[in-house]
Each structure stands twice: as structure tokens, then as C-alpha cells.
């Protein structure tokens, strides 16, 4: 199984809503990532979890709240978003290795629209 | 800081044409280098990678060689197909903790 599964594929939410994005992998990877991708732009790193602990937060606004409940799951909780937060949200995972960089495996993404 | 530069395109080719997408990077030390491909409406898929100087990554007819002397990792394919139409991202990383992506190159292959 080399898949990273993200749900839902599409999400429309109002600015006062609370929603969550989910990501799951069963490859035994201990690093998991959230990226945000705007149209015609490369992915931008938001958060990195390593061994279920938050290791990188790229100064993301607090209306985005990540959670890693176990080594296979990664959530992104959304609250009071703005229309400019509309984007494709990508989850990725990779091994954690010394000295060698393993590749990251990406999910299909959640297309988020904030209205 | 670390950065990746690549031709943004769009690049439009006829089927069976030769493809080159240039990628250069700025980094200290010896990062690993990657090419990812994104088909419309999908996430990113790893196309190939190289972890040290002079390594050649290859997959599905695509190739790229890690050139430290020119800090480059150009993507090539001898004969493109319509199904290769996608956005291609060059990226670098140290120890898998922070991938730095280039701006992406949109490729359109016409029949």
C-alpha cells in the first residue's frame, strides 16, 4: 500500500464553520506534512509532524490547527477561515531517515472553497 | 536560503518531440533533488530522484542527472506523449524535513 488517502476530496464551508480535513497512510511513515497549494503555484509547506510531534509550523495562522492522533493519521482542523484560504490542501508522508532524504508520498488533496 | 528555479512555461510540444525542462538550485551542502508531476485535479507524484552528485534518476522514460558543478537537475524525455501533459515540479530537500519546490512547469503535448 503506497497510498496517502485524503478526505473529503472537496469541501465548501462558510467563514463561521468548523470543519476538519483528514489524511491517512499505512506505509509506516513517521513524518507527515500539510501543504497548501494555490492555483498555478507550487505547494507551500504548512506543518510537519515527526514521530507524532509537531516539528515545523511555517507561521500558519491559528485558524488552522493540525493534529496527529497516531502514526497513521493526520488531521487539519479549520475554523473561521477567510475566502483567501480557498486552495488545494495536500497531505504527504515520508520515512524519517538519517543522512538520506526519502521521497514524500502525496495524497490527492482536498479542494477547499471558503464562501 | 535554499531555492529552486525552473522554466515556468507553458511548454507546448508535439507528440514524440524531445523534452527538456531546466531546473537549477541554490543550496548549501548536498541536498537531495526530485522531480514531481501533477496531473490535472490530482496530487503530486514522485517522478524521479537523485541523492548525490552525478546520480541519474530515471522513470517512465524521464531522466535527470544531479550536476553539482552547475547546480542543475534538468528533466529530459526522448519522446513525449499526450499523456505526459501535466505540471512538473523540481524540488530539493535535506533529510526529508522541508521540501523546497520550484514554481512548476506546465507541459502541453499536442497530438
PDB file of C-alpha atoms in Angstrom:
ATOM      1  CA  UNK A   1       0.000   0.000   0.000  1.00  0.00           C
ATOM      2  CA  UNK A   2       1.716   3.172  -1.193  1.00  0.00           C
ATOM      3  CA  UNK A   3      -1.252   5.458  -0.881  1.00  0.00           C
ATOM      4  CA  UNK A   4      -1.949   8.551   1.127  1.00  0.00           C
ATOM      5  CA  UNK A   5      -5.703   8.950   1.408  1.00  0.00           C
ATOM      6  CA  UNK A   6      -7.316  12.324   1.999  1.00  0.00           C
ATOM      7  CA  UNK A   7     -10.948  13.030   2.802  1.00  0.00           C
ATOM      8  CA  UNK A   8     -13.017  14.774   1.730  1.00  0.00           C
ATOM      9  CA  UNK A   9     -11.964  15.428  -1.867  1.00  0.00           C
ATOM     10  CA  UNK A  10     -13.999  18.618  -1.997  1.00  0.00           C
ATOM     11  CA  UNK A  11     -15.221  20.883   0.808  1.00  0.00           C
ATOM     12  CA  UNK A  12     -17.238  24.080   0.754  1.00  0.00           C
ATOM     13  CA  UNK A  13     -17.500  25.895   4.059  1.00  0.00           C
ATOM     14  CA  UNK A  14     -18.710  29.212   5.377  1.00  0.00           C
ATOM     15  CA  UNK A  15     -16.484  31.603   7.261  1.00  0.00           C
ATOM     16  CA  UNK A  16     -18.133  30.715  10.573  1.00  0.00           C
ATOM     17  CA  UNK A  17     -17.988  26.945  10.102  1.00  0.00           C
ATOM     18  CA  UNK A  18     -15.679  24.442  11.772  1.00  0.00           C
ATOM     19  CA  UNK A  19     -14.501  21.549   9.623  1.00  0.00           C
ATOM     20  CA  UNK A  20     -11.666  19.036   9.532  1.00  0.00           C
ATOM     21  CA  UNK A  21      -9.525  17.548   6.792  1.00  0.00           C
ATOM     22  CA  UNK A  22      -8.301  14.003   7.266  1.00  0.00           C
ATOM     23  CA  UNK A  23      -5.266  12.166   5.981  1.00  0.00           C
ATOM     24  CA  UNK A  24      -4.307   8.519   6.433  1.00  0.00           C
ATOM     25  CA  UNK A  25      -1.328   6.401   5.403  1.00  0.00           C
ATOM     26  CA  UNK A  26      -0.366   2.801   6.149  1.00  0.00           C
ATOM     27  CA  UNK A  27       3.194   2.785   4.878  1.00  0.00           C
ATOM     28  CA  UNK A  28       4.740   3.049   8.336  1.00  0.00           C
ATOM     29  CA  UNK A  29       5.955   6.571   7.619  1.00  0.00           C
ATOM     30  CA  UNK A  30       6.751   8.622  10.725  1.00  0.00           C
ATOM     31  CA  UNK A  31       6.848  12.050   9.059  1.00  0.00           C
ATOM     32  CA  UNK A  32       3.629  13.659   7.838  1.00  0.00           C
ATOM     33  CA  UNK A  33       3.073  17.015   6.212  1.00  0.00           C
ATOM     34  CA  UNK A  34       0.363  19.526   5.340  1.00  0.00           C
ATOM     35  CA  UNK A  35       0.844  21.691   2.266  1.00  0.00           C
ATOM     36  CA  UNK A  36      -1.346  24.426   0.794  1.00  0.00           C
ATOM     37  CA  UNK A  37      -1.402  24.898  -2.975  1.00  0.00           C
ATOM     38  CA  UNK A  38      -2.978  27.859  -4.727  1.00  0.00           C
ATOM     39  CA  UNK A  39      -3.809  27.686  -8.424  1.00  0.00           C
ATOM     40  CA  UNK A  40      -0.783  27.636 -10.716  1.00  0.00           C
ATOM     41  CA  UNK A  41       1.599  27.776  -7.751  1.00  0.00           C
ATOM     42  CA  UNK A  42       3.838  25.198  -6.096  1.00  0.00           C
ATOM     43  CA  UNK A  43       2.834  23.631  -2.782  1.00  0.00           C
ATOM     44  CA  UNK A  44       3.677  25.690   0.303  1.00  0.00           C
ATOM     45  CA  UNK A  45       4.634  23.862   3.470  1.00  0.00           C
ATOM     46  CA  UNK A  46       2.338  24.469   6.442  1.00  0.00           C
ATOM     47  CA  UNK A  47       3.183  21.862   9.086  1.00  0.00           C
ATOM     48  CA  UNK A  48       5.474  18.879   9.612  1.00  0.00           C
ATOM     49  CA  UNK A  49       4.948  16.126  12.159  1.00  0.00           C
ATOM     50  CA  UNK A  50       7.787  13.806  13.038  1.00  0.00           C
ATOM     51  CA  UNK A  51       7.032  10.818  15.273  1.00  0.00           C
ATOM     52  CA  UNK A  52       3.602  12.337  16.000  1.00  0.00           C
ATOM     53  CA  UNK A  53       5.124  15.565  17.313  1.00  0.00           C
ATOM     54  CA  UNK A  54       4.837  18.914  15.577  1.00  0.00           C
ATOM     55  CA  UNK A  55       8.341  19.750  14.336  1.00  0.00           C
ATOM     56  CA  UNK A  56       7.696  22.574  11.870  1.00  0.00           C
ATOM     57  CA  UNK A  57       4.999  25.253  11.812  1.00  0.00           C
ATOM     58  CA  UNK A  58       5.590  27.664   8.976  1.00  0.00           C
ATOM     59  CA  UNK A  59       3.955  30.610  10.770  1.00  0.00           C
ATOM     60  CA  UNK A  60       0.493  29.387   9.829  1.00  0.00           C
ATOM     61  CA  UNK A  61      -2.470  31.378  11.236  1.00  0.00           C
ATOM     62  CA  UNK A  62      -4.141  29.821  14.258  1.00  0.00           C
ATOM     63  CA  UNK A  63      -7.385  29.291  12.327  1.00  0.00           C
ATOM     64  CA  UNK A  64      -5.548  26.204  11.002  1.00  0.00           C
ATOM     65  CA  UNK A  65      -4.935  23.656  13.750  1.00  0.00           C
ATOM     66  CA  UNK A  66      -3.099  20.410  12.965  1.00  0.00           C
ATOM     67  CA  UNK A  67      -3.395  17.207  14.936  1.00  0.00           C
ATOM     68  CA  UNK A  68      -1.588  13.872  14.679  1.00  0.00           C
ATOM     69  CA  UNK A  69      -3.530  11.393  16.841  1.00  0.00           C
ATOM     70  CA  UNK A  70      -1.365   8.415  15.840  1.00  0.00           C
ATOM     71  CA  UNK A  71       1.345   7.427  13.380  1.00  0.00           C
ATOM     72  CA  UNK A  72      -1.148   6.762  10.557  1.00  0.00           C
ATOM     73  CA  UNK A  73      -3.460   9.750  10.861  1.00  0.00           C
ATOM     74  CA  UNK A  74      -3.128  13.472  10.359  1.00  0.00           C
ATOM     75  CA  UNK A  75      -5.919  15.992  10.720  1.00  0.00           C
ATOM     76  CA  UNK A  76      -6.215  19.665   9.921  1.00  0.00           C
ATOM     77  CA  UNK A  77      -8.923  21.470  11.863  1.00  0.00           C
ATOM     78  CA  UNK A  78     -10.343  24.568  10.239  1.00  0.00           C
ATOM     79  CA  UNK A  79     -12.168  27.400  11.977  1.00  0.00           C
ATOM     80  CA  UNK A  80     -13.134  30.941  10.950  1.00  0.00           C
ATOM     81  CA  UNK A  81     -11.413  30.722   7.590  1.00  0.00           C
ATOM     82  CA  UNK A  82     -11.270  33.514   5.057  1.00  0.00           C
ATOM     83  CA  UNK A  83     -12.070  33.316   1.326  1.00  0.00           C
ATOM     84  CA  UNK A  84      -8.335  33.666   0.568  1.00  0.00           C
ATOM     85  CA  UNK A  85      -7.796  30.337   2.341  1.00  0.00           C
ATOM     86  CA  UNK A  86      -9.515  28.602  -0.571  1.00  0.00           C
ATOM     87  CA  UNK A  87      -6.931  26.262  -2.073  1.00  0.00           C
ATOM     88  CA  UNK A  88      -5.931  22.649  -2.597  1.00  0.00           C
ATOM     89  CA  UNK A  89      -4.689  21.174   0.697  1.00  0.00           C
ATOM     90  CA  UNK A  90      -2.216  18.353   0.260  1.00  0.00           C
ATOM     91  CA  UNK A  91      -1.130  15.812   2.805  1.00  0.00           C
ATOM     92  CA  UNK A  92       2.146  13.936   2.389  1.00  0.00           C
ATOM     93  CA  UNK A  93       4.163  11.367   4.292  1.00  0.00           C
ATOM     94  CA  UNK A  94       7.710  10.064   4.248  1.00  0.00           C
ATOM     95  CA  UNK A  95      10.104   7.935   6.200  1.00  0.00           C
ATOM     96  CA  UNK A  96      12.402   9.596   8.696  1.00  0.00           C
ATOM     97  CA  UNK A  97      15.961   8.616   7.805  1.00  0.00           C
ATOM     98  CA  UNK A  98      19.422   9.793   8.756  1.00  0.00           C
ATOM     99  CA  UNK A  99      21.632  11.303   6.047  1.00  0.00           C
ATOM    100  CA  UNK A 100      19.414  10.307   3.134  1.00  0.00           C
ATOM    101  CA  UNK A 101      16.289  12.149   2.089  1.00  0.00           C
ATOM    102  CA  UNK A 102      13.419   9.797   1.332  1.00  0.00           C
ATOM    103  CA  UNK A 103      10.748  10.805  -1.136  1.00  0.00           C
ATOM    104  CA  UNK A 104       7.429  12.182   0.034  1.00  0.00           C
ATOM    105  CA  UNK A 105       4.205  10.485  -0.988  1.00  0.00           C
ATOM    106  CA  UNK A 106       1.311  12.855  -1.598  1.00  0.00           C
ATOM    107  CA  UNK A 107      -2.409  12.409  -1.334  1.00  0.00           C
ATOM    108  CA  UNK A 108      -4.866  13.591  -3.978  1.00  0.00           C
ATOM    109  CA  UNK A 109      -5.683  16.647  -1.947  1.00  0.00           C
ATOM    110  CA  UNK A 110      -8.807  18.337  -0.603  1.00  0.00           C
ATOM    111  CA  UNK A 111     -10.144  21.168  -2.743  1.00  0.00           C
ATOM    112  CA  UNK A 112     -11.375  23.718  -0.179  1.00  0.00           C
ATOM    113  CA  UNK A 113     -13.648  26.618  -1.016  1.00  0.00           C
ATOM    114  CA  UNK A 114     -14.465  29.199   1.659  1.00  0.00           C
ATOM    115  CA  UNK A 115     -17.612  31.217   0.976  1.00  0.00           C
TER     116      UNK A 115
ATOM    117  CA  UNK B   1      18.308  30.390   1.735  1.00  0.00           C
ATOM    118  CA  UNK B   2      17.565  27.360  -0.370  1.00  0.00           C
ATOM    119  CA  UNK B   3      15.675  27.862  -3.613  1.00  0.00           C
ATOM    120  CA  UNK B   4      14.770  26.176  -6.879  1.00  0.00           C
ATOM    121  CA  UNK B   5      14.407  27.893 -10.227  1.00  0.00           C
ATOM    122  CA  UNK B   6      12.782  26.325 -13.266  1.00  0.00           C
ATOM    123  CA  UNK B   7      11.320  27.470 -16.538  1.00  0.00           C
ATOM    124  CA  UNK B   8       7.649  28.176 -15.928  1.00  0.00           C
ATOM    125  CA  UNK B   9       6.326  27.663 -19.410  1.00  0.00           C
ATOM    126  CA  UNK B  10       3.844  26.793 -20.615  1.00  0.00           C
ATOM    127  CA  UNK B  11       5.842  24.446 -22.767  1.00  0.00           C
ATOM    128  CA  UNK B  12       3.931  23.161 -25.789  1.00  0.00           C
ATOM    129  CA  UNK B  13       5.299  20.244 -27.795  1.00  0.00           C
ATOM    130  CA  UNK B  14       4.074  17.879 -30.463  1.00  0.00           C
ATOM    131  CA  UNK B  15       3.821  14.199 -29.656  1.00  0.00           C
ATOM    132  CA  UNK B  16       7.160  12.352 -29.978  1.00  0.00           C
ATOM    133  CA  UNK B  17       9.176  15.564 -29.566  1.00  0.00           C
ATOM    134  CA  UNK B  18      12.194  15.769 -27.233  1.00  0.00           C
ATOM    135  CA  UNK B  19      11.564  17.384 -23.861  1.00  0.00           C
ATOM    136  CA  UNK B  20      13.927  19.363 -21.660  1.00  0.00           C
ATOM    137  CA  UNK B  21      12.773  21.244 -18.584  1.00  0.00           C
ATOM    138  CA  UNK B  22      15.575  23.170 -16.920  1.00  0.00           C
ATOM    139  CA  UNK B  23      15.981  23.229 -13.152  1.00  0.00           C
ATOM    140  CA  UNK B  24      18.704  24.942 -11.137  1.00  0.00           C
ATOM    141  CA  UNK B  25      19.005  25.229  -7.403  1.00  0.00           C
ATOM    142  CA  UNK B  26      20.671  27.284  -4.708  1.00  0.00           C
ATOM    143  CA  UNK B  27      21.565  25.416  -1.551  1.00  0.00           C
ATOM    144  CA  UNK B  28      24.367  24.787   0.892  1.00  0.00           C
ATOM    145  CA  UNK B  29      25.769  21.328   1.214  1.00  0.00           C
ATOM    146  CA  UNK B  30      24.330  18.375  -0.660  1.00  0.00           C
ATOM    147  CA  UNK B  31      20.552  18.308  -0.887  1.00  0.00           C
ATOM    148  CA  UNK B  32      18.579  15.514  -2.487  1.00  0.00           C
ATOM    149  CA  UNK B  33      16.819  16.508  -5.705  1.00  0.00           C
ATOM    150  CA  UNK B  34      13.430  15.439  -7.007  1.00  0.00           C
ATOM    151  CA  UNK B  35      11.050  15.814  -9.898  1.00  0.00           C
ATOM    152  CA  UNK B  36       7.353  15.578  -9.081  1.00  0.00           C
ATOM    153  CA  UNK B  37       4.490  15.567 -11.597  1.00  0.00           C
ATOM    154  CA  UNK B  38       0.956  16.830 -11.019  1.00  0.00           C
ATOM    155  CA  UNK B  39      -1.801  15.788 -13.403  1.00  0.00           C
ATOM    156  CA  UNK B  40      -4.935  17.966 -13.568  1.00  0.00           C
ATOM    157  CA  UNK B  41      -7.033  17.717 -10.424  1.00  0.00           C
ATOM    158  CA  UNK B  42      -4.604  15.423  -8.657  1.00  0.00           C
ATOM    159  CA  UNK B  43      -1.885  15.471  -6.031  1.00  0.00           C
ATOM    160  CA  UNK B  44       1.840  15.262  -6.694  1.00  0.00           C
ATOM    161  CA  UNK B  45       3.501  12.043  -7.780  1.00  0.00           C
ATOM    162  CA  UNK B  46       7.207  11.388  -7.494  1.00  0.00           C
ATOM    163  CA  UNK B  47       8.698  11.032 -10.946  1.00  0.00           C
ATOM    164  CA  UNK B  48      12.368  10.511 -10.065  1.00  0.00           C
ATOM    165  CA  UNK B  49      15.033  11.496  -7.574  1.00  0.00           C
ATOM    166  CA  UNK B  50      18.794  11.708  -7.058  1.00  0.00           C
ATOM    167  CA  UNK B  51      20.565  11.861  -3.725  1.00  0.00           C
ATOM    168  CA  UNK B  52      24.168  12.715  -4.623  1.00  0.00           C
ATOM    169  CA  UNK B  53      26.277  14.340  -7.293  1.00  0.00           C
ATOM    170  CA  UNK B  54      26.358  12.541 -10.680  1.00  0.00           C
ATOM    171  CA  UNK B  55      23.407  10.326  -9.734  1.00  0.00           C
ATOM    172  CA  UNK B  56      20.942   9.819 -12.572  1.00  0.00           C
ATOM    173  CA  UNK B  57      17.289   9.340 -11.709  1.00  0.00           C
ATOM    174  CA  UNK B  58      15.045   7.713 -14.284  1.00  0.00           C
ATOM    175  CA  UNK B  59      11.435   6.591 -14.547  1.00  0.00           C
ATOM    176  CA  UNK B  60       8.868   6.136 -17.337  1.00  0.00           C
ATOM    177  CA  UNK B  61      11.344   7.372 -19.965  1.00  0.00           C
ATOM    178  CA  UNK B  62      12.192  10.530 -17.999  1.00  0.00           C
ATOM    179  CA  UNK B  63      15.767  11.156 -16.841  1.00  0.00           C
ATOM    180  CA  UNK B  64      17.611  13.784 -14.803  1.00  0.00           C
ATOM    181  CA  UNK B  65      21.246  13.948 -13.654  1.00  0.00           C
ATOM    182  CA  UNK B  66      22.403  15.667 -10.443  1.00  0.00           C
ATOM    183  CA  UNK B  67      25.070  18.126 -11.594  1.00  0.00           C
ATOM    184  CA  UNK B  68      26.730  19.770  -8.627  1.00  0.00           C
ATOM    185  CA  UNK B  69      29.163  21.818 -10.711  1.00  0.00           C
ATOM    186  CA  UNK B  70      26.283  23.588 -12.438  1.00  0.00           C
ATOM    187  CA  UNK B  71      23.768  23.145  -9.567  1.00  0.00           C
ATOM    188  CA  UNK B  72      21.293  21.721 -12.040  1.00  0.00           C
ATOM    189  CA  UNK B  73      18.852  18.836 -12.350  1.00  0.00           C
ATOM    190  CA  UNK B  74      17.344  19.154 -15.817  1.00  0.00           C
ATOM    191  CA  UNK B  75      14.478  16.825 -16.765  1.00  0.00           C
ATOM    192  CA  UNK B  76      14.592  15.118 -20.183  1.00  0.00           C
ATOM    193  CA  UNK B  77      12.485  12.690 -22.168  1.00  0.00           C
ATOM    194  CA  UNK B  78      13.272  11.493 -25.644  1.00  0.00           C
ATOM    195  CA  UNK B  79       9.718  11.199 -26.964  1.00  0.00           C
ATOM    196  CA  UNK B  80       6.768  12.784 -25.168  1.00  0.00           C
ATOM    197  CA  UNK B  81       3.192  11.547 -25.308  1.00  0.00           C
ATOM    198  CA  UNK B  82      -0.103  13.363 -24.927  1.00  0.00           C
ATOM    199  CA  UNK B  83      -0.480  11.622 -21.561  1.00  0.00           C
ATOM    200  CA  UNK B  84       2.644  13.460 -20.303  1.00  0.00           C
ATOM    201  CA  UNK B  85       0.696  16.738 -20.251  1.00  0.00           C
ATOM    202  CA  UNK B  86       0.939  17.918 -16.657  1.00  0.00           C
ATOM    203  CA  UNK B  87       2.759  20.324 -14.352  1.00  0.00           C
ATOM    204  CA  UNK B  88       6.288  19.313 -13.417  1.00  0.00           C
ATOM    205  CA  UNK B  89       7.895  20.493 -10.164  1.00  0.00           C
ATOM    206  CA  UNK B  90      11.593  20.368  -9.377  1.00  0.00           C
ATOM    207  CA  UNK B  91      12.324  20.186  -5.643  1.00  0.00           C
ATOM    208  CA  UNK B  92      15.143  19.837  -3.154  1.00  0.00           C
ATOM    209  CA  UNK B  93      15.236  18.633   0.399  1.00  0.00           C
ATOM    210  CA  UNK B  94      17.540  17.974   3.296  1.00  0.00           C
ATOM    211  CA  UNK B  95      16.733  14.876   5.317  1.00  0.00           C
ATOM    212  CA  UNK B  96      13.067  14.928   4.216  1.00  0.00           C
ATOM    213  CA  UNK B  97      12.028  17.609   6.634  1.00  0.00           C
ATOM    214  CA  UNK B  98      11.402  20.519   4.314  1.00  0.00           C
ATOM    215  CA  UNK B  99      10.870  20.182   0.580  1.00  0.00           C
ATOM    216  CA  UNK B 100      11.540  23.358  -1.397  1.00  0.00           C
ATOM    217  CA  UNK B 101       9.639  23.380  -4.683  1.00  0.00           C
ATOM    218  CA  UNK B 102      10.285  25.313  -7.854  1.00  0.00           C
ATOM    219  CA  UNK B 103       7.396  27.279  -9.415  1.00  0.00           C
ATOM    220  CA  UNK B 104       6.372  24.392 -11.697  1.00  0.00           C
ATOM    221  CA  UNK B 105       6.457  23.999 -15.481  1.00  0.00           C
ATOM    222  CA  UNK B 106       3.224  23.364 -17.324  1.00  0.00           C
ATOM    223  CA  UNK B 107       3.679  20.981 -20.251  1.00  0.00           C
ATOM    224  CA  UNK B 108       1.111  20.536 -23.007  1.00  0.00           C
ATOM    225  CA  UNK B 109       1.676  17.816 -25.588  1.00  0.00           C
ATOM    226  CA  UNK B 110      -0.405  18.054 -28.751  1.00  0.00           C
ATOM    227  CA  UNK B 111      -1.334  15.006 -30.860  1.00  0.00           C
TER     228      UNK B 111
END
